[in-house]
CSV table of C-alpha atoms in Angstrom, one decimal:
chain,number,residue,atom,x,y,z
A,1,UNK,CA,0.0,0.0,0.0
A,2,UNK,CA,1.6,3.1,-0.7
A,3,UNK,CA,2.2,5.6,1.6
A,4,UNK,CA,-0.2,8.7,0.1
A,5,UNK,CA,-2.6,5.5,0.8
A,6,UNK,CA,-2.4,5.3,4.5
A,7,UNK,CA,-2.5,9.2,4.9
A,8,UNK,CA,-5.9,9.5,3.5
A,9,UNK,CA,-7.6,6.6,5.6
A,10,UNK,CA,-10.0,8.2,7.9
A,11,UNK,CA,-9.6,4.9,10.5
A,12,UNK,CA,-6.5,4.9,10.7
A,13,UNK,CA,-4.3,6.0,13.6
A,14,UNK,CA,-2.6,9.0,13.5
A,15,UNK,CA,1.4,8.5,12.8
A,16,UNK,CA,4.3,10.1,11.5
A,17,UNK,CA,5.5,9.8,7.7
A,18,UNK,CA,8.2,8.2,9.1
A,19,UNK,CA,6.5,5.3,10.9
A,20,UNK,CA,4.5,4.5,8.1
A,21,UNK,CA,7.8,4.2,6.0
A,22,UNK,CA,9.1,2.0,8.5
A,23,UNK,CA,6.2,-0.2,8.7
A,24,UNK,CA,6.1,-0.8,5.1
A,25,UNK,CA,9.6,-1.6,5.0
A,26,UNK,CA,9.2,-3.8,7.5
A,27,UNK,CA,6.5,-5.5,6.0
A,28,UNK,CA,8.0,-6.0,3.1
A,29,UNK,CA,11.3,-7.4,4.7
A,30,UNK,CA,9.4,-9.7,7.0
A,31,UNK,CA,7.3,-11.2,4.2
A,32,UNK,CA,10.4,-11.6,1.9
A,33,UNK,CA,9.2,-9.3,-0.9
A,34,UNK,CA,12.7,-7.2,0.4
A,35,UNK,CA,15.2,-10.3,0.0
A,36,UNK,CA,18.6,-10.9,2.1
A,37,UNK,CA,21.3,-8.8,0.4
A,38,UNK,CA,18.6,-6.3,-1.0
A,39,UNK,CA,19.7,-3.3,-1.6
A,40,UNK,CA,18.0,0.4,-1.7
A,41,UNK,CA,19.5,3.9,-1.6
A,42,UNK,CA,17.9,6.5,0.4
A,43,UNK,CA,16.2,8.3,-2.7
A,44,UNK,CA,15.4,5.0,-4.0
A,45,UNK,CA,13.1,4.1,-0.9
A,46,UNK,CA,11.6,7.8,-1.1
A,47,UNK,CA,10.7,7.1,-4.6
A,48,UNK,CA,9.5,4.0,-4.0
A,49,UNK,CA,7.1,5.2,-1.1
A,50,UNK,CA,6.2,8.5,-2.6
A,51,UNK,CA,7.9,10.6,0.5
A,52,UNK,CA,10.8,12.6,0.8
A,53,UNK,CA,14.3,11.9,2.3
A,54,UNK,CA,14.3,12.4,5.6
A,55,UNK,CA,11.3,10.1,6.8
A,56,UNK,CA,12.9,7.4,4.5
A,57,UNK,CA,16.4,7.8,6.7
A,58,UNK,CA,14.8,7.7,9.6
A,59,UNK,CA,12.8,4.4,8.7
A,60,UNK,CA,15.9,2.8,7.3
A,61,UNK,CA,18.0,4.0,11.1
A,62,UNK,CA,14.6,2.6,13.0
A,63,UNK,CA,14.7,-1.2,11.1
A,64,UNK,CA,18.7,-1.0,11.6
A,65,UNK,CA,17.8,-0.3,15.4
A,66,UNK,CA,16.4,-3.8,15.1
A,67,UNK,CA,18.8,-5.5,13.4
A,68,UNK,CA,16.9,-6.0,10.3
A,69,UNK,CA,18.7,-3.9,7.9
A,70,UNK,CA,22.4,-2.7,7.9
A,71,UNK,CA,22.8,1.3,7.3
A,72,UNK,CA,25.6,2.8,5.2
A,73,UNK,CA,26.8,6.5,4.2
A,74,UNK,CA,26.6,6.8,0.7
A,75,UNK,CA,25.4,3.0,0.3
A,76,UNK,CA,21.2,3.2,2.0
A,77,UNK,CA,20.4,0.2,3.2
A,78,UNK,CA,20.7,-3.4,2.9
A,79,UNK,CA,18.7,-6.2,4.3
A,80,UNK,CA,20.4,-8.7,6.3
A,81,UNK,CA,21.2,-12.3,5.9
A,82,UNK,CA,19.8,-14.4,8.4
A,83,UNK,CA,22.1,-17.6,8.9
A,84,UNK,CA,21.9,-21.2,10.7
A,85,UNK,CA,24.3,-20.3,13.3
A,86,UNK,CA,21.2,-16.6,13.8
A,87,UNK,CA,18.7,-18.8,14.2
A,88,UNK,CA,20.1,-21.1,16.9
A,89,UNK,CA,21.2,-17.9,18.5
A,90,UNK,CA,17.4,-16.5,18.4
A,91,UNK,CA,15.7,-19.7,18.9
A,92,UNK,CA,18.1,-20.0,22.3
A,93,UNK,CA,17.0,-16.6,23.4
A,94,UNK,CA,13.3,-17.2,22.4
A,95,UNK,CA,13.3,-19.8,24.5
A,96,UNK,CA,14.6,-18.5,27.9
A,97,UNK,CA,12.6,-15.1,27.4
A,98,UNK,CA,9.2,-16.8,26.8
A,99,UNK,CA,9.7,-19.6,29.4
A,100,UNK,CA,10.0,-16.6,31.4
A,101,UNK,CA,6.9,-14.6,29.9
A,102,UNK,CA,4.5,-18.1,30.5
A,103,UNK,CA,5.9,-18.3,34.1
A,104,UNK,CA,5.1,-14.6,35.3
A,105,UNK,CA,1.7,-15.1,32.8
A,106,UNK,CA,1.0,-17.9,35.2
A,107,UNK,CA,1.8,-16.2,38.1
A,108,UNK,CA,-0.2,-13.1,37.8
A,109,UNK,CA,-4.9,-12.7,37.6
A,110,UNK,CA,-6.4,-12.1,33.8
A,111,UNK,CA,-9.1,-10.8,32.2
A,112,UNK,CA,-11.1,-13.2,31.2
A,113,UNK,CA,-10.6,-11.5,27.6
A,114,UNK,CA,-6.5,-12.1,27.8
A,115,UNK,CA,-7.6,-15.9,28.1
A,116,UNK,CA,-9.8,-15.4,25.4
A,117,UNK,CA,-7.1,-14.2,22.9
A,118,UNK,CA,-5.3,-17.5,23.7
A,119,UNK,CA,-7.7,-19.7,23.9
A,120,UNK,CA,-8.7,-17.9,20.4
A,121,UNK,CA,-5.0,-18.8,19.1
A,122,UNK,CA,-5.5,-22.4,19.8
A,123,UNK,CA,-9.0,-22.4,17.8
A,124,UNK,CA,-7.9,-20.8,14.9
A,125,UNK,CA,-4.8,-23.1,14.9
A,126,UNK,CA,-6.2,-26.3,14.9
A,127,UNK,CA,-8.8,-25.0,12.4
A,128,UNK,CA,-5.8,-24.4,10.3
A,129,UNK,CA,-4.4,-27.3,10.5
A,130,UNK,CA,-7.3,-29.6,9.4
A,131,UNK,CA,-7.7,-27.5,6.5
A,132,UNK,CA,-3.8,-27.8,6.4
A,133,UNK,CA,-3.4,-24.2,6.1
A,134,UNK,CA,-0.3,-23.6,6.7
A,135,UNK,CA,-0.2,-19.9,6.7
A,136,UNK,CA,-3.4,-20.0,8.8
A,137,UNK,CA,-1.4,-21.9,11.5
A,138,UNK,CA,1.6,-19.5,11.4
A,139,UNK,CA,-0.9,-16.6,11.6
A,140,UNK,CA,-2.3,-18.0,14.8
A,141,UNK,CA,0.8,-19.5,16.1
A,142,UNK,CA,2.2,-16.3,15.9
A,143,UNK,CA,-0.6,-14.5,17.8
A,144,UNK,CA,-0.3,-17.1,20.5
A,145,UNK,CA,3.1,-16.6,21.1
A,146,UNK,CA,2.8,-12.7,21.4
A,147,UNK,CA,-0.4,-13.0,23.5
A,148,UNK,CA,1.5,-14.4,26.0
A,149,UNK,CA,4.7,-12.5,26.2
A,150,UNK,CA,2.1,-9.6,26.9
A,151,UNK,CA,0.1,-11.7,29.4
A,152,UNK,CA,3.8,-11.6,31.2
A,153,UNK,CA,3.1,-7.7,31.8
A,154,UNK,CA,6.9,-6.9,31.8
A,155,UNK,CA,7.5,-4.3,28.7
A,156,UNK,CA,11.0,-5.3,28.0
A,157,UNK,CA,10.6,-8.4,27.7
A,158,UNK,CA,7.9,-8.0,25.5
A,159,UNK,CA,9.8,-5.6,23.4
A,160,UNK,CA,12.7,-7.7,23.1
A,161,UNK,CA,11.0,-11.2,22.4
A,162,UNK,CA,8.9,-8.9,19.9
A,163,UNK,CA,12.0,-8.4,18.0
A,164,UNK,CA,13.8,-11.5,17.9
A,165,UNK,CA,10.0,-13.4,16.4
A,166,UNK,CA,10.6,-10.4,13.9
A,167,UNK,CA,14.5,-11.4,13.0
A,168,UNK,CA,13.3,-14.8,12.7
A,169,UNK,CA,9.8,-14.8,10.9
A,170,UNK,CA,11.4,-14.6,7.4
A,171,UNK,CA,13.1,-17.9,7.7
A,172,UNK,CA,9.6,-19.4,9.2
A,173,UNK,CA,8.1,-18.1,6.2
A,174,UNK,CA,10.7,-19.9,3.7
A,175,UNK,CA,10.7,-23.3,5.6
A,176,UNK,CA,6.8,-23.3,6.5
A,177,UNK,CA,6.0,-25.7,3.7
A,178,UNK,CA,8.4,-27.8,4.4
A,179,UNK,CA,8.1,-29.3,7.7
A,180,UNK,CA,5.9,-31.6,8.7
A,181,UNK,CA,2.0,-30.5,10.2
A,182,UNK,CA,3.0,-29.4,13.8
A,183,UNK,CA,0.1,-31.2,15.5
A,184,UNK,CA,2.4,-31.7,18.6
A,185,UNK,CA,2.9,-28.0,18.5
A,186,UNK,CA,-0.8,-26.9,19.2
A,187,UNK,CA,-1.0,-29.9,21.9
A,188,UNK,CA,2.0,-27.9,23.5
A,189,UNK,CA,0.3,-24.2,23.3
A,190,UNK,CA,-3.2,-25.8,24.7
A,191,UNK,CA,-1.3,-27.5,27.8
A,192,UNK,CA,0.5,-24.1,28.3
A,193,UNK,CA,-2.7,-22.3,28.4
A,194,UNK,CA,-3.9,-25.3,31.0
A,195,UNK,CA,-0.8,-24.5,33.0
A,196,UNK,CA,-1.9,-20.5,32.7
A,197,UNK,CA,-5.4,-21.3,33.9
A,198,UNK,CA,-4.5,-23.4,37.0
A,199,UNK,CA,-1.5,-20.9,38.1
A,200,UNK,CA,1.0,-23.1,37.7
A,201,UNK,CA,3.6,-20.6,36.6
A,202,UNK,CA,6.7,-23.4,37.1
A,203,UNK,CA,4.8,-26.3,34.9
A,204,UNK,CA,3.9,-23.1,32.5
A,205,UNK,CA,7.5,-22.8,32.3
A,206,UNK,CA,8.8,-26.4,31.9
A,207,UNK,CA,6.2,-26.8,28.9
A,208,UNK,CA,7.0,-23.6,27.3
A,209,UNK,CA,10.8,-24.3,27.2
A,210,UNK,CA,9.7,-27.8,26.1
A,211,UNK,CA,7.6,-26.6,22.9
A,212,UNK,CA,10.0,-23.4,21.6
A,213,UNK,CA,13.3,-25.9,22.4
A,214,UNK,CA,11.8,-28.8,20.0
A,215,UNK,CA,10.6,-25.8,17.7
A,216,UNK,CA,14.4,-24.3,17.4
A,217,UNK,CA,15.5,-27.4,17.0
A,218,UNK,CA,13.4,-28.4,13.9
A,219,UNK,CA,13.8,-25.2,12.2
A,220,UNK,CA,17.3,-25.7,12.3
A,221,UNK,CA,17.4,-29.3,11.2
A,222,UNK,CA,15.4,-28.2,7.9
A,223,UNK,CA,17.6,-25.5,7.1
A,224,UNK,CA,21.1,-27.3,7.0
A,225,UNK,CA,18.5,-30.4,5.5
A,226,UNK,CA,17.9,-28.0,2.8
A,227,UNK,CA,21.2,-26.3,1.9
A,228,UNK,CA,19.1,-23.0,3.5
A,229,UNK,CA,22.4,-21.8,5.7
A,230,UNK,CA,22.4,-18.2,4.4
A,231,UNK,CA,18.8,-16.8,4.2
């Protein structure tokens, strides 16, 4: 959607040139339409968005912030490689931050509409899955995973376990056709949820580390199965 787009929807929230530019790069990194090694100069992302130069710098310095892009003087911005070594590196954080996130989640009372956005996730995911939609199931799994980070109530966690499912939803996206259905997955969220429910915050825990440990680990395995070591 370009840019002169978003300004003119009435619905929309009110933001900055800027942050529009950003999330429209972002978009377009995380969905792979902006490759690894893809290049753009600063005018070239202006153009490209319809905006002038300084909201397009100060996109490209927000998305290098997050390590998705590397700035240059002179050179714009180019999007970074993800590699195996990356994603066991993520996948290792991911897995200590959320086991975290589900054990303060289960510590702490919720709305009953919190539980609803989870219990939501699971729905939609199984749904997905006997339709074997695989996008479907990522959508969900996805929303699952952030529901609960924010269920932990700590901002910087959240923040940070926001940006590492960012760094690593490209390579999800390339290798989602070609693992296997992840019916032991949603058994894992809906026993998580259980553990959430009963305030269990420890067994929350031990499951979580469980499910996102198995999940690094088969994500891995598929991209050195695949020749996928540079993404």
């Amino acid at each position: 959607m370009a840019l002169k787009e978003l300004k003119g929807t009435s619905k929309a929230p009110k933001i900055s040139i800027a942050e529009q530019a950003y999330l429209e790069l972002k978009r377009m990194i995380l969905e792979n339409e902006l490759p690894a090694g893809h290049q753009l100069m600063e005018g070239e992302i202006a153009d490209l968005l319809d905006i002038s130069r300084t909201p397009a710098r100060e996109a490209m310095m927000k998305l290098e912030a997050e390590g998705l892009v590397e700035v240059r003087p002179r050179h714009g911005m180019k999007v970074k490689p993800i590699s195996v070594s990356d994603m066991r590196e993520i996948y290792a954080l991911l897995t200590g931050l959320e086991s975290t996130a589900a054990w303060q989640a289960a510590s702490l009372d919720h709305d009953d509409s919190e539980i609803q956005k989870l219990l939501e996730s699971v729905e939609k995911m199984g749904q997905a899955l006997e339709k074997q939609d695989l996008q479907g199931w990522a959508d969900a799994d996805e929303s699952f995973h952030r529901q609960l980070v924010a269920m932990s109530g700590n901002k910087r966690l959240i923040e940070l376990v926001d940006r590492f499912i960012d760094q690593s939803h490209r390579v999800r996206m390339l290798t989602l056709r070609l693992r296997p259905l992840p019916l032991q997955s949603n058994k894992d969220h809906a026993s998580v949820v259980d553990a959430i429910l009963k305030k269990q915050p420890e067994e929350a825990r031990r499951l979580h580390r469980i499910h996102r440990e198995n999940a690094g680990k088969l994500l891995v395995e598929l991209l050195e199965k695949h020749g996928l070591t540079q993404l």
